[in-house]
Amino acid sequence: EAQVTQNPRYLITVTGKKLTVTCSQNMNHEYMSWYRQDPGLGLRQIYYSMNVEVTDKGDVPEGYKVSRKEKRNFPLILESPSPNQTSLYFCASSLSVTGMGGYTFGSGTRLTVV
Amino acid sequence: AQKVTQAQTEISVVEKEDVTLDCVYETRDTTYYLFWYKQPPSGELVFLIRRNSFDEQNEISGRYSWNFQKSTSSFNFTITASQVVDSAVYFCALSEGSSGGYQKVTFGTGTKLQVIP
Protein backbone atom coordinates (compact mmCIF):
# COMPACT_ATOMS: atom_id res chain seq x y z
CA GLU A 1 0.00 0.00 0.00
CA ALA A 2 1.31 3.42 -0.97
CA GLN A 3 1.82 5.42 2.16
CA VAL A 4 3.80 7.83 4.29
CA THR A 5 4.73 6.33 7.63
CA GLN A 6 5.56 8.46 10.64
CA ASN A 7 6.82 7.23 13.97
CA PRO A 8 6.02 7.56 16.74
CA ARG A 9 2.33 8.54 16.68
CA TYR A 10 2.50 9.97 20.19
CA LEU A 11 5.48 11.23 22.15
CA ILE A 12 5.85 12.94 25.48
CA THR A 13 9.32 14.21 26.27
CA VAL A 14 11.12 16.63 28.54
CA THR A 15 12.66 19.95 27.64
CA GLY A 16 16.12 19.60 26.15
CA LYS A 17 16.08 15.89 25.40
CA LYS A 18 16.95 15.33 21.75
CA LEU A 19 14.41 13.43 19.72
CA THR A 20 13.85 12.27 16.17
CA VAL A 21 10.55 11.74 14.40
CA THR A 22 10.94 9.40 11.47
CA CYS A 23 9.17 9.66 8.13
CA SER A 24 9.33 7.13 5.35
CA GLN A 25 7.50 6.88 2.02
CA ASN A 26 7.28 3.91 -0.33
CA MET A 27 6.15 5.74 -3.46
CA ASN A 28 9.55 6.87 -4.80
CA HIS A 29 8.43 10.47 -4.34
CA GLU A 30 10.92 13.26 -4.96
CA TYR A 31 9.41 15.85 -2.67
CA MET A 32 9.03 15.52 1.08
CA SER A 33 8.19 18.04 3.74
CA TRP A 34 7.35 18.53 7.40
CA TYR A 35 4.52 20.59 8.86
CA ARG A 36 3.28 21.44 12.28
CA GLN A 37 -0.38 22.00 13.01
CA ASP A 38 -1.46 24.26 15.84
CA PRO A 39 -5.00 25.40 16.73
CA GLY A 40 -5.99 28.49 14.78
CA LEU A 41 -2.78 28.51 12.76
CA GLY A 42 -3.42 25.76 10.22
CA LEU A 43 -0.43 23.85 8.94
CA ARG A 44 2.90 25.58 8.76
CA GLN A 45 5.80 24.22 6.76
CA ILE A 46 8.96 23.51 8.73
CA TYR A 47 11.35 22.12 6.13
CA TYR A 48 11.07 20.59 2.72
CA SER A 49 13.26 18.54 0.43
CA MET A 50 13.20 18.40 -3.33
CA ASN A 51 15.45 15.37 -3.56
CA VAL A 52 18.27 13.54 -1.82
CA GLU A 53 20.66 15.96 -0.11
CA VAL A 54 18.51 18.95 -1.15
CA THR A 55 16.61 20.59 1.70
CA ASP A 56 15.38 24.08 2.46
CA LYS A 57 13.64 25.99 5.21
CA GLY A 58 9.93 26.51 5.33
CA ASP A 59 8.18 29.17 7.35
CA VAL A 60 8.99 27.90 10.85
CA PRO A 61 12.37 26.11 10.80
CA GLU A 62 13.77 27.40 14.11
CA GLY A 63 14.57 24.59 16.51
CA TYR A 64 14.36 21.84 13.90
CA LYS A 65 16.78 19.97 11.68
CA VAL A 66 16.22 17.57 8.82
CA SER A 67 18.27 15.35 6.57
CA ARG A 68 17.56 13.54 3.31
CA LYS A 69 20.23 10.91 2.85
CA GLU A 70 17.92 8.49 1.10
CA LYS A 71 14.98 9.24 -1.13
CA ARG A 72 12.48 7.40 1.03
CA ASN A 73 13.39 8.85 4.43
CA PHE A 74 13.09 12.37 5.82
CA PRO A 75 13.56 12.45 9.60
CA LEU A 76 12.74 15.52 11.69
CA ILE A 77 15.21 16.21 14.49
CA LEU A 78 14.60 18.36 17.55
CA GLU A 79 18.03 18.88 19.10
CA SER A 80 16.75 20.59 22.24
CA PRO A 81 12.96 20.50 22.38
CA SER A 82 11.09 23.25 24.16
CA PRO A 83 7.45 23.46 25.28
CA ASN A 84 6.59 25.75 22.35
CA GLN A 85 7.32 22.82 20.05
CA THR A 86 4.39 20.94 21.50
CA SER A 87 2.29 20.35 18.40
CA LEU A 88 0.87 17.90 15.89
CA TYR A 89 3.44 17.13 13.21
CA PHE A 90 2.80 15.85 9.73
CA CYS A 91 5.17 14.52 7.13
CA ALA A 92 4.13 14.65 3.49
CA SER A 93 5.46 13.57 0.12
CA SER A 94 4.60 14.08 -3.52
CA LEU A 95 5.71 12.75 -6.85
CA SER A 96 7.14 16.08 -7.95
CA VAL A 97 8.16 19.38 -6.42
CA THR A 98 4.99 20.91 -7.86
CA GLY A 99 2.77 18.57 -5.90
CA MET A 100 1.65 16.51 -8.84
CA GLY A 101 -1.01 14.10 -7.65
CA GLY A 102 -1.26 15.96 -4.40
CA TYR A 103 0.74 15.68 -1.23
CA THR A 104 0.31 12.39 0.62
CA PHE A 105 0.39 12.92 4.37
CA GLY A 106 1.40 10.63 7.16
CA SER A 107 -0.94 9.98 10.08
CA GLY A 108 0.70 12.59 12.27
CA THR A 109 2.84 12.65 15.40
CA ARG A 110 1.47 14.33 18.49
CA LEU A 111 4.41 15.69 20.45
CA THR A 112 4.21 17.06 23.95
CA VAL A 113 7.26 18.73 25.49
CA VAL A 114 7.07 19.25 29.26
CA ALA B 1 5.58 36.41 0.35
CA GLN B 2 2.82 33.98 -0.32
CA LYS B 3 -0.30 33.97 1.79
CA VAL B 4 -3.55 32.02 1.95
CA THR B 5 -6.61 33.41 3.69
CA GLN B 6 -9.61 31.37 4.72
CA ALA B 7 -11.74 33.97 6.38
CA GLN B 8 -14.49 31.58 7.45
CA THR B 9 -13.36 29.95 10.68
CA GLU B 10 -16.44 27.82 11.21
CA ILE B 11 -19.57 27.16 9.17
CA SER B 12 -22.66 25.21 10.15
CA VAL B 13 -25.21 24.03 7.62
CA VAL B 14 -28.16 21.71 7.70
CA GLU B 15 -27.81 18.50 5.75
CA LYS B 16 -28.63 18.84 2.02
CA GLU B 17 -27.81 22.53 1.96
CA ASP B 18 -25.11 23.79 -0.39
CA VAL B 19 -22.06 25.43 1.15
CA THR B 20 -19.13 27.38 -0.27
CA LEU B 21 -15.77 27.60 1.42
CA ASP B 22 -13.73 30.63 0.47
CA CYS B 23 -10.02 30.76 -0.24
CA VAL B 24 -8.09 33.89 -1.21
CA TYR B 25 -4.39 33.76 -1.96
CA GLU B 26 -1.47 36.10 -2.55
CA THR B 27 1.59 35.31 -4.63
CA ARG B 28 4.10 37.11 -6.80
CA ASP B 29 4.78 34.09 -8.95
CA THR B 30 3.07 33.54 -12.28
CA THR B 31 3.38 29.78 -11.88
CA TYR B 32 1.81 28.33 -8.78
CA TYR B 33 -0.43 25.52 -7.62
CA LEU B 34 -3.51 25.53 -5.45
CA PHE B 35 -4.83 22.67 -3.37
CA TRP B 36 -7.72 21.73 -1.15
CA TYR B 37 -7.44 19.20 1.66
CA LYS B 38 -10.00 17.69 4.00
CA GLN B 39 -9.22 16.82 7.61
CA PRO B 40 -12.05 14.77 9.15
CA PRO B 41 -12.35 14.35 12.92
CA SER B 42 -10.09 11.30 12.70
CA GLY B 43 -7.22 13.67 11.88
CA GLU B 44 -5.79 12.46 8.59
CA LEU B 45 -5.32 14.87 5.71
CA VAL B 46 -7.10 13.89 2.52
CA PHE B 47 -6.13 15.39 -0.83
CA LEU B 48 -9.10 16.76 -2.80
CA ILE B 49 -7.75 18.75 -5.73
CA ARG B 50 -4.68 20.39 -7.27
CA ARG B 51 -4.96 23.21 -9.79
CA ASN B 52 -2.17 25.03 -11.62
CA SER B 53 -2.24 28.75 -12.23
CA PHE B 54 -2.67 28.40 -15.97
CA ASP B 55 -5.85 26.37 -15.77
CA GLU B 56 -8.82 28.49 -14.79
CA GLN B 57 -11.44 25.94 -15.75
CA ASN B 58 -13.85 25.12 -13.00
CA GLU B 59 -13.89 21.53 -11.89
CA ILE B 60 -16.64 19.28 -10.67
CA SER B 61 -16.23 15.97 -8.93
CA GLY B 62 -19.50 14.51 -7.74
CA ARG B 63 -20.94 16.88 -5.14
CA TYR B 64 -17.72 18.89 -5.03
CA SER B 65 -16.89 21.79 -7.31
CA TRP B 66 -14.14 24.35 -7.41
CA ASN B 67 -14.16 27.86 -8.82
CA PHE B 68 -10.74 29.32 -9.65
CA GLN B 69 -10.64 33.03 -10.50
CA LYS B 70 -7.24 34.61 -11.02
CA SER B 71 -8.79 38.06 -11.31
CA THR B 72 -9.83 37.90 -7.68
CA SER B 73 -7.08 35.50 -6.51
CA SER B 74 -9.69 33.09 -5.25
CA PHE B 75 -10.10 29.35 -5.32
CA ASN B 76 -13.45 28.59 -3.73
CA PHE B 77 -14.85 25.17 -2.93
CA THR B 78 -18.53 24.31 -3.05
CA ILE B 79 -20.19 21.23 -1.61
CA THR B 80 -23.61 20.58 -3.07
CA ALA B 81 -26.27 18.79 -1.02
CA SER B 82 -24.03 18.52 2.01
CA GLN B 83 -23.93 15.35 4.08
CA VAL B 84 -22.91 14.64 7.65
CA VAL B 85 -19.79 12.89 6.34
CA ASP B 86 -18.66 16.23 4.93
CA SER B 87 -18.13 17.52 8.47
CA ALA B 88 -14.42 18.27 8.67
CA VAL B 89 -11.84 21.00 8.59
CA TYR B 90 -10.99 22.05 5.06
CA PHE B 91 -7.66 23.58 4.15
CA CYS B 92 -6.69 25.56 1.09
CA ALA B 93 -2.98 25.60 0.19
CA LEU B 94 -0.66 27.39 -2.22
CA SER B 95 2.62 26.11 -3.64
CA GLU B 96 4.96 28.46 -5.46
CA GLY B 97 8.59 28.96 -6.32
CA SER B 98 9.03 26.99 -9.52
CA SER B 99 11.15 29.76 -11.03
CA GLY B 100 13.71 29.38 -8.29
CA GLY B 101 13.55 25.61 -8.28
CA TYR B 102 12.20 25.49 -4.76
CA GLN B 103 8.68 24.81 -3.64
CA LYS B 104 7.31 26.27 -0.46
CA VAL B 105 3.80 25.38 0.52
CA THR B 106 1.53 27.66 2.51
CA PHE B 107 -1.71 26.49 4.05
CA GLY B 108 -4.64 28.59 5.15
CA THR B 109 -5.86 28.37 8.72
CA GLY B 110 -8.74 26.12 7.72
CA THR B 111 -12.53 26.26 7.77
CA LYS B 112 -14.37 23.93 10.10
CA LEU B 113 -17.56 22.72 8.47
CA GLN B 114 -20.29 21.17 10.57
CA VAL B 115 -23.17 19.53 8.77
CA ILE B 116 -26.16 19.10 11.04
CA PRO B 117 -28.49 16.17 10.34
mmCIF file of N, CA and C in Angstrom, chain A residues 9 31 33 35 37 40-45 48 50 56-59 88 90 96-107, chain B residues 2 31 33 35 37 39 42-47 49-50 89 91 93-95 98 100-110:
data_model
loop_
_atom_site.group_PDB
_atom_site.id
_atom_site.type_symbol
_atom_site.label_atom_id
_atom_site.label_comp_id
_atom_site.label_asym_id
_atom_site.label_seq_id
_atom_site.Cartn_x
_atom_site.Cartn_y
_atom_site.Cartn_z
ATOM 1 N N ARG A 9 3.601 7.822 16.813
ATOM 2 C CA ARG A 9 2.330 8.539 16.684
ATOM 3 C C ARG A 9 2.144 9.520 17.833
ATOM 4 N N TYR A 31 9.606 14.743 -3.604
ATOM 5 C CA TYR A 31 9.414 15.854 -2.674
ATOM 6 C C TYR A 31 8.890 15.354 -1.340
ATOM 7 N N SER A 33 8.199 16.845 2.907
ATOM 8 C CA SER A 33 8.189 18.040 3.743
ATOM 9 C C SER A 33 7.596 17.731 5.108
ATOM 10 N N TYR A 35 5.408 19.523 8.431
ATOM 11 C CA TYR A 35 4.522 20.593 8.863
ATOM 12 C C TYR A 35 4.215 20.406 10.339
ATOM 13 N N GLN A 37 0.979 21.491 12.974
ATOM 14 C CA GLN A 37 -0.384 21.997 13.007
ATOM 15 C C GLN A 37 -0.711 22.441 14.415
ATOM 16 N N GLY A 40 -5.846 27.122 15.279
ATOM 17 C CA GLY A 40 -5.988 28.492 14.780
ATOM 18 C C GLY A 40 -4.917 28.936 13.811
ATOM 19 N N LEU A 41 -3.894 28.115 13.633
ATOM 20 C CA LEU A 41 -2.782 28.509 12.758
ATOM 21 C C LEU A 41 -2.686 27.640 11.502
ATOM 22 N N GLY A 42 -3.494 26.635 11.384
ATOM 23 C CA GLY A 42 -3.420 25.761 10.224
ATOM 24 C C GLY A 42 -2.148 24.942 10.236
ATOM 25 N N LEU A 43 -1.683 24.579 9.067
ATOM 26 C CA LEU A 43 -0.432 23.846 8.936
ATOM 27 C C LEU A 43 0.651 24.810 8.485
ATOM 28 N N ARG A 44 1.772 24.732 9.126
ATOM 29 C CA ARG A 44 2.901 25.581 8.763
ATOM 30 C C ARG A 44 4.095 24.698 8.400
ATOM 31 N N GLN A 45 4.712 25.044 7.279
ATOM 32 C CA GLN A 45 5.800 24.221 6.763
ATOM 33 C C GLN A 45 7.081 24.479 7.553
ATOM 34 N N TYR A 48 11.441 21.418 3.830
ATOM 35 C CA TYR A 48 11.067 20.586 2.716
ATOM 36 C C TYR A 48 12.327 20.136 1.976
ATOM 37 N N MET A 50 13.568 18.662 -1.938
ATOM 38 C CA MET A 50 13.196 18.399 -3.332
ATOM 39 C C MET A 50 13.808 17.112 -3.859
ATOM 40 N N ASP A 56 15.476 22.632 2.275
ATOM 41 C CA ASP A 56 15.384 24.076 2.461
ATOM 42 C C ASP A 56 14.374 24.384 3.551
ATOM 43 N N LYS A 57 14.493 25.591 4.097
ATOM 44 C CA LYS A 57 13.643 25.994 5.206
ATOM 45 C C LYS A 57 12.263 26.382 4.724
ATOM 46 N N GLY A 58 11.280 26.034 5.543
ATOM 47 C CA GLY A 58 9.930 26.515 5.329
ATOM 48 C C GLY A 58 9.704 27.783 6.132
ATOM 49 N N ASP A 59 8.524 27.942 6.634
ATOM 50 C CA ASP A 59 8.182 29.168 7.354
ATOM 51 C C ASP A 59 8.572 29.148 8.831
ATOM 52 N N LEU A 88 1.162 19.066 16.727
ATOM 53 C CA LEU A 88 0.871 17.904 15.888
ATOM 54 C C LEU A 88 1.699 18.050 14.621
ATOM 55 N N PHE A 90 3.108 16.672 10.891
ATOM 56 C CA PHE A 90 2.795 15.849 9.733
ATOM 57 C C PHE A 90 3.963 15.850 8.759
ATOM 58 N N SER A 96 6.282 15.034 -7.402
ATOM 59 C CA SER A 96 7.142 16.079 -7.948
ATOM 60 C C SER A 96 7.158 17.270 -7.003
ATOM 61 N N VAL A 97 8.068 18.188 -7.261
ATOM 62 C CA VAL A 97 8.157 19.380 -6.420
ATOM 63 C C VAL A 97 6.931 20.274 -6.578
ATOM 64 N N THR A 98 6.180 20.082 -7.644
ATOM 65 C CA THR A 98 4.986 20.905 -7.861
ATOM 66 C C THR A 98 3.734 20.262 -7.270
ATOM 67 N N GLY A 99 3.920 19.189 -6.549
ATOM 68 C CA GLY A 99 2.773 18.567 -5.896
ATOM 69 C C GLY A 99 1.874 17.785 -6.825
ATOM 70 N N MET A 100 2.445 17.288 -7.907
ATOM 71 C CA MET A 100 1.648 16.510 -8.845
ATOM 72 C C MET A 100 0.995 15.327 -8.135
ATOM 73 N N GLY A 101 -0.300 15.170 -8.324
ATOM 74 C CA GLY A 101 -1.014 14.100 -7.651
ATOM 75 C C GLY A 101 -1.349 14.401 -6.218
ATOM 76 N N GLY A 102 -0.982 15.570 -5.776
ATOM 77 C CA GLY A 102 -1.259 15.963 -4.405
ATOM 78 C C GLY A 102 -0.178 15.517 -3.452
ATOM 79 N N TYR A 103 -0.184 16.079 -2.277
ATOM 80 C CA TYR A 103 0.739 15.677 -1.231
ATOM 81 C C TYR A 103 0.074 14.566 -0.424
ATOM 82 N N THR A 104 0.802 13.477 -0.223
ATOM 83 C CA THR A 104 0.313 12.388 0.623
ATOM 84 C C THR A 104 0.870 12.602 2.011
ATOM 85 N N PHE A 105 -0.021 12.637 2.995
ATOM 86 C CA PHE A 105 0.385 12.916 4.371
ATOM 87 C C PHE A 105 0.460 11.647 5.203
ATOM 88 N N GLY A 106 1.374 11.667 6.146
ATOM 89 C CA GLY A 106 1.397 10.627 7.165
ATOM 90 C C GLY A 106 0.257 10.842 8.157
ATOM 91 N N SER A 107 0.166 9.950 9.119
ATOM 92 C CA SER A 107 -0.941 9.984 10.081
ATOM 93 C C SER A 107 -0.745 11.001 11.190
ATOM 94 N N GLN B 2 4.096 34.565 -0.011
ATOM 95 C CA GLN B 2 2.816 33.982 -0.323
ATOM 96 C C GLN B 2 1.937 33.919 0.913
ATOM 97 N N THR B 31 3.625 31.231 -11.897
ATOM 98 C CA THR B 31 3.380 29.785 -11.885
ATOM 99 C C THR B 31 3.209 29.329 -10.447
ATOM 100 N N TYR B 33 0.516 26.628 -7.703
ATOM 101 C CA TYR B 33 -0.434 25.525 -7.624
ATOM 102 C C TYR B 33 -1.297 25.708 -6.389
ATOM 103 N N PHE B 35 -4.354 23.961 -3.846
ATOM 104 C CA PHE B 35 -4.834 22.673 -3.365
ATOM 105 C C PHE B 35 -5.972 22.877 -2.368
ATOM 106 N N TYR B 37 -7.558 20.411 0.865
ATOM 107 C CA TYR B 37 -7.439 19.202 1.663
ATOM 108 C C TYR B 37 -8.582 19.155 2.669
ATOM 109 N N GLN B 39 -9.688 17.474 6.395
ATOM 110 C CA GLN B 39 -9.219 16.818 7.611
ATOM 111 C C GLN B 39 -10.435 16.445 8.458
ATOM 112 N N SER B 42 -11.107 12.324 12.443
ATOM 113 C CA SER B 42 -10.086 11.298 12.705
ATOM 114 C C SER B 42 -8.667 11.845 12.554
ATOM 115 N N GLY B 43 -8.510 12.982 11.898
ATOM 116 C CA GLY B 43 -7.223 13.671 11.883
ATOM 117 C C GLY B 43 -6.372 13.532 10.642
ATOM 118 N N GLU B 44 -6.661 12.591 9.777
ATOM 119 C CA GLU B 44 -5.794 12.458 8.589
ATOM 120 C C GLU B 44 -6.091 13.576 7.599
ATOM 121 N N LEU B 45 -5.155 13.824 6.727
ATOM 122 C CA LEU B 45 -5.318 14.865 5.708
ATOM 123 C C LEU B 45 -5.555 14.196 4.364
ATOM 124 N N VAL B 46 -6.669 14.544 3.757
ATOM 125 C CA VAL B 46 -7.097 13.892 2.523
ATOM 126 C C VAL B 46 -7.027 14.894 1.377
ATOM 127 N N PHE B 47 -6.279 14.542 0.347
ATOM 128 C CA PHE B 47 -6.129 15.392 -0.834
ATOM 129 C C PHE B 47 -7.440 15.408 -1.621
ATOM 130 N N ILE B 49 -7.974 18.229 -4.399
ATOM 131 C CA ILE B 49 -7.746 18.751 -5.734
ATOM 132 C C ILE B 49 -6.443 19.537 -5.793
ATOM 133 N N ARG B 50 -5.842 19.549 -6.959
ATOM 134 C CA ARG B 50 -4.675 20.387 -7.273
ATOM 135 C C ARG B 50 -4.981 21.118 -8.568
ATOM 136 N N VAL B 89 -12.535 19.742 8.820
ATOM 137 C CA VAL B 89 -11.837 21.001 8.593
ATOM 138 C C VAL B 89 -11.261 20.939 7.182
ATOM 139 N N PHE B 91 -8.796 22.693 4.317
ATOM 140 C CA PHE B 91 -7.656 23.580 4.152
ATOM 141 C C PHE B 91 -7.416 23.868 2.674
ATOM 142 N N ALA B 93 -4.442 25.467 0.136
ATOM 143 C CA ALA B 93 -2.985 25.601 0.188
ATOM 144 C C ALA B 93 -2.453 26.115 -1.141
ATOM 145 N N LEU B 94 -1.309 26.787 -1.054
ATOM 146 C CA LEU B 94 -0.657 27.386 -2.216
ATOM 147 C C LEU B 94 0.788 26.928 -2.268
ATOM 148 N N SER B 95 1.236 26.502 -3.438
ATOM 149 C CA SER B 95 2.624 26.108 -3.642
ATOM 150 C C SER B 95 3.203 26.980 -4.734
ATOM 151 N N SER B 98 8.464 27.807 -8.462
ATOM 152 C CA SER B 98 9.033 26.986 -9.525
ATOM 153 C C SER B 98 10.164 27.707 -10.239
ATOM 154 N N GLY B 100 12.464 29.517 -9.047
ATOM 155 C CA GLY B 100 13.710 29.379 -8.294
ATOM 156 C C GLY B 100 14.084 27.938 -8.030
ATOM 157 N N GLY B 101 13.251 27.026 -8.487
ATOM 158 C CA GLY B 101 13.552 25.613 -8.283
ATOM 159 C C GLY B 101 13.210 25.114 -6.898
ATOM 160 N N TYR B 102 12.601 25.951 -6.084
ATOM 161 C CA TYR B 102 12.200 25.494 -4.764
ATOM 162 C C TYR B 102 10.677 25.511 -4.699
ATOM 163 N N GLN B 103 10.129 24.921 -3.685
ATOM 164 C CA GLN B 103 8.675 24.812 -3.641
ATOM 165 C C GLN B 103 8.172 24.874 -2.214
ATOM 166 N N LYS B 104 7.929 26.111 -1.765
ATOM 167 C CA LYS B 104 7.314 26.270 -0.456
ATOM 168 C C LYS B 104 5.813 26.087 -0.563
ATOM 169 N N VAL B 105 5.243 25.602 0.484
ATOM 170 C CA VAL B 105 3.800 25.384 0.523
ATOM 171 C C VAL B 105 3.228 26.141 1.716
ATOM 172 N N THR B 106 2.196 26.919 1.453
ATOM 173 C CA THR B 106 1.530 27.665 2.514
ATOM 174 C C THR B 106 0.077 27.220 2.601
ATOM 175 N N PHE B 107 -0.328 26.876 3.800
ATOM 176 C CA PHE B 107 -1.714 26.489 4.051
ATOM 177 C C PHE B 107 -2.472 27.653 4.676
ATOM 178 N N GLY B 108 -3.776 27.685 4.405
ATOM 179 C CA GLY B 108 -4.637 28.587 5.147
ATOM 180 C C GLY B 108 -4.886 28.028 6.540
ATOM 181 N N THR B 109 -5.603 28.783 7.343
ATOM 182 C CA THR B 109 -5.864 28.366 8.720
ATOM 183 C C THR B 109 -7.020 27.390 8.839
ATOM 184 N N GLY B 110 -7.698 27.137 7.733
ATOM 185 C CA GLY B 110 -8.735 26.120 7.725
ATOM 186 C C GLY B 110 -10.128 26.648 8.026
#
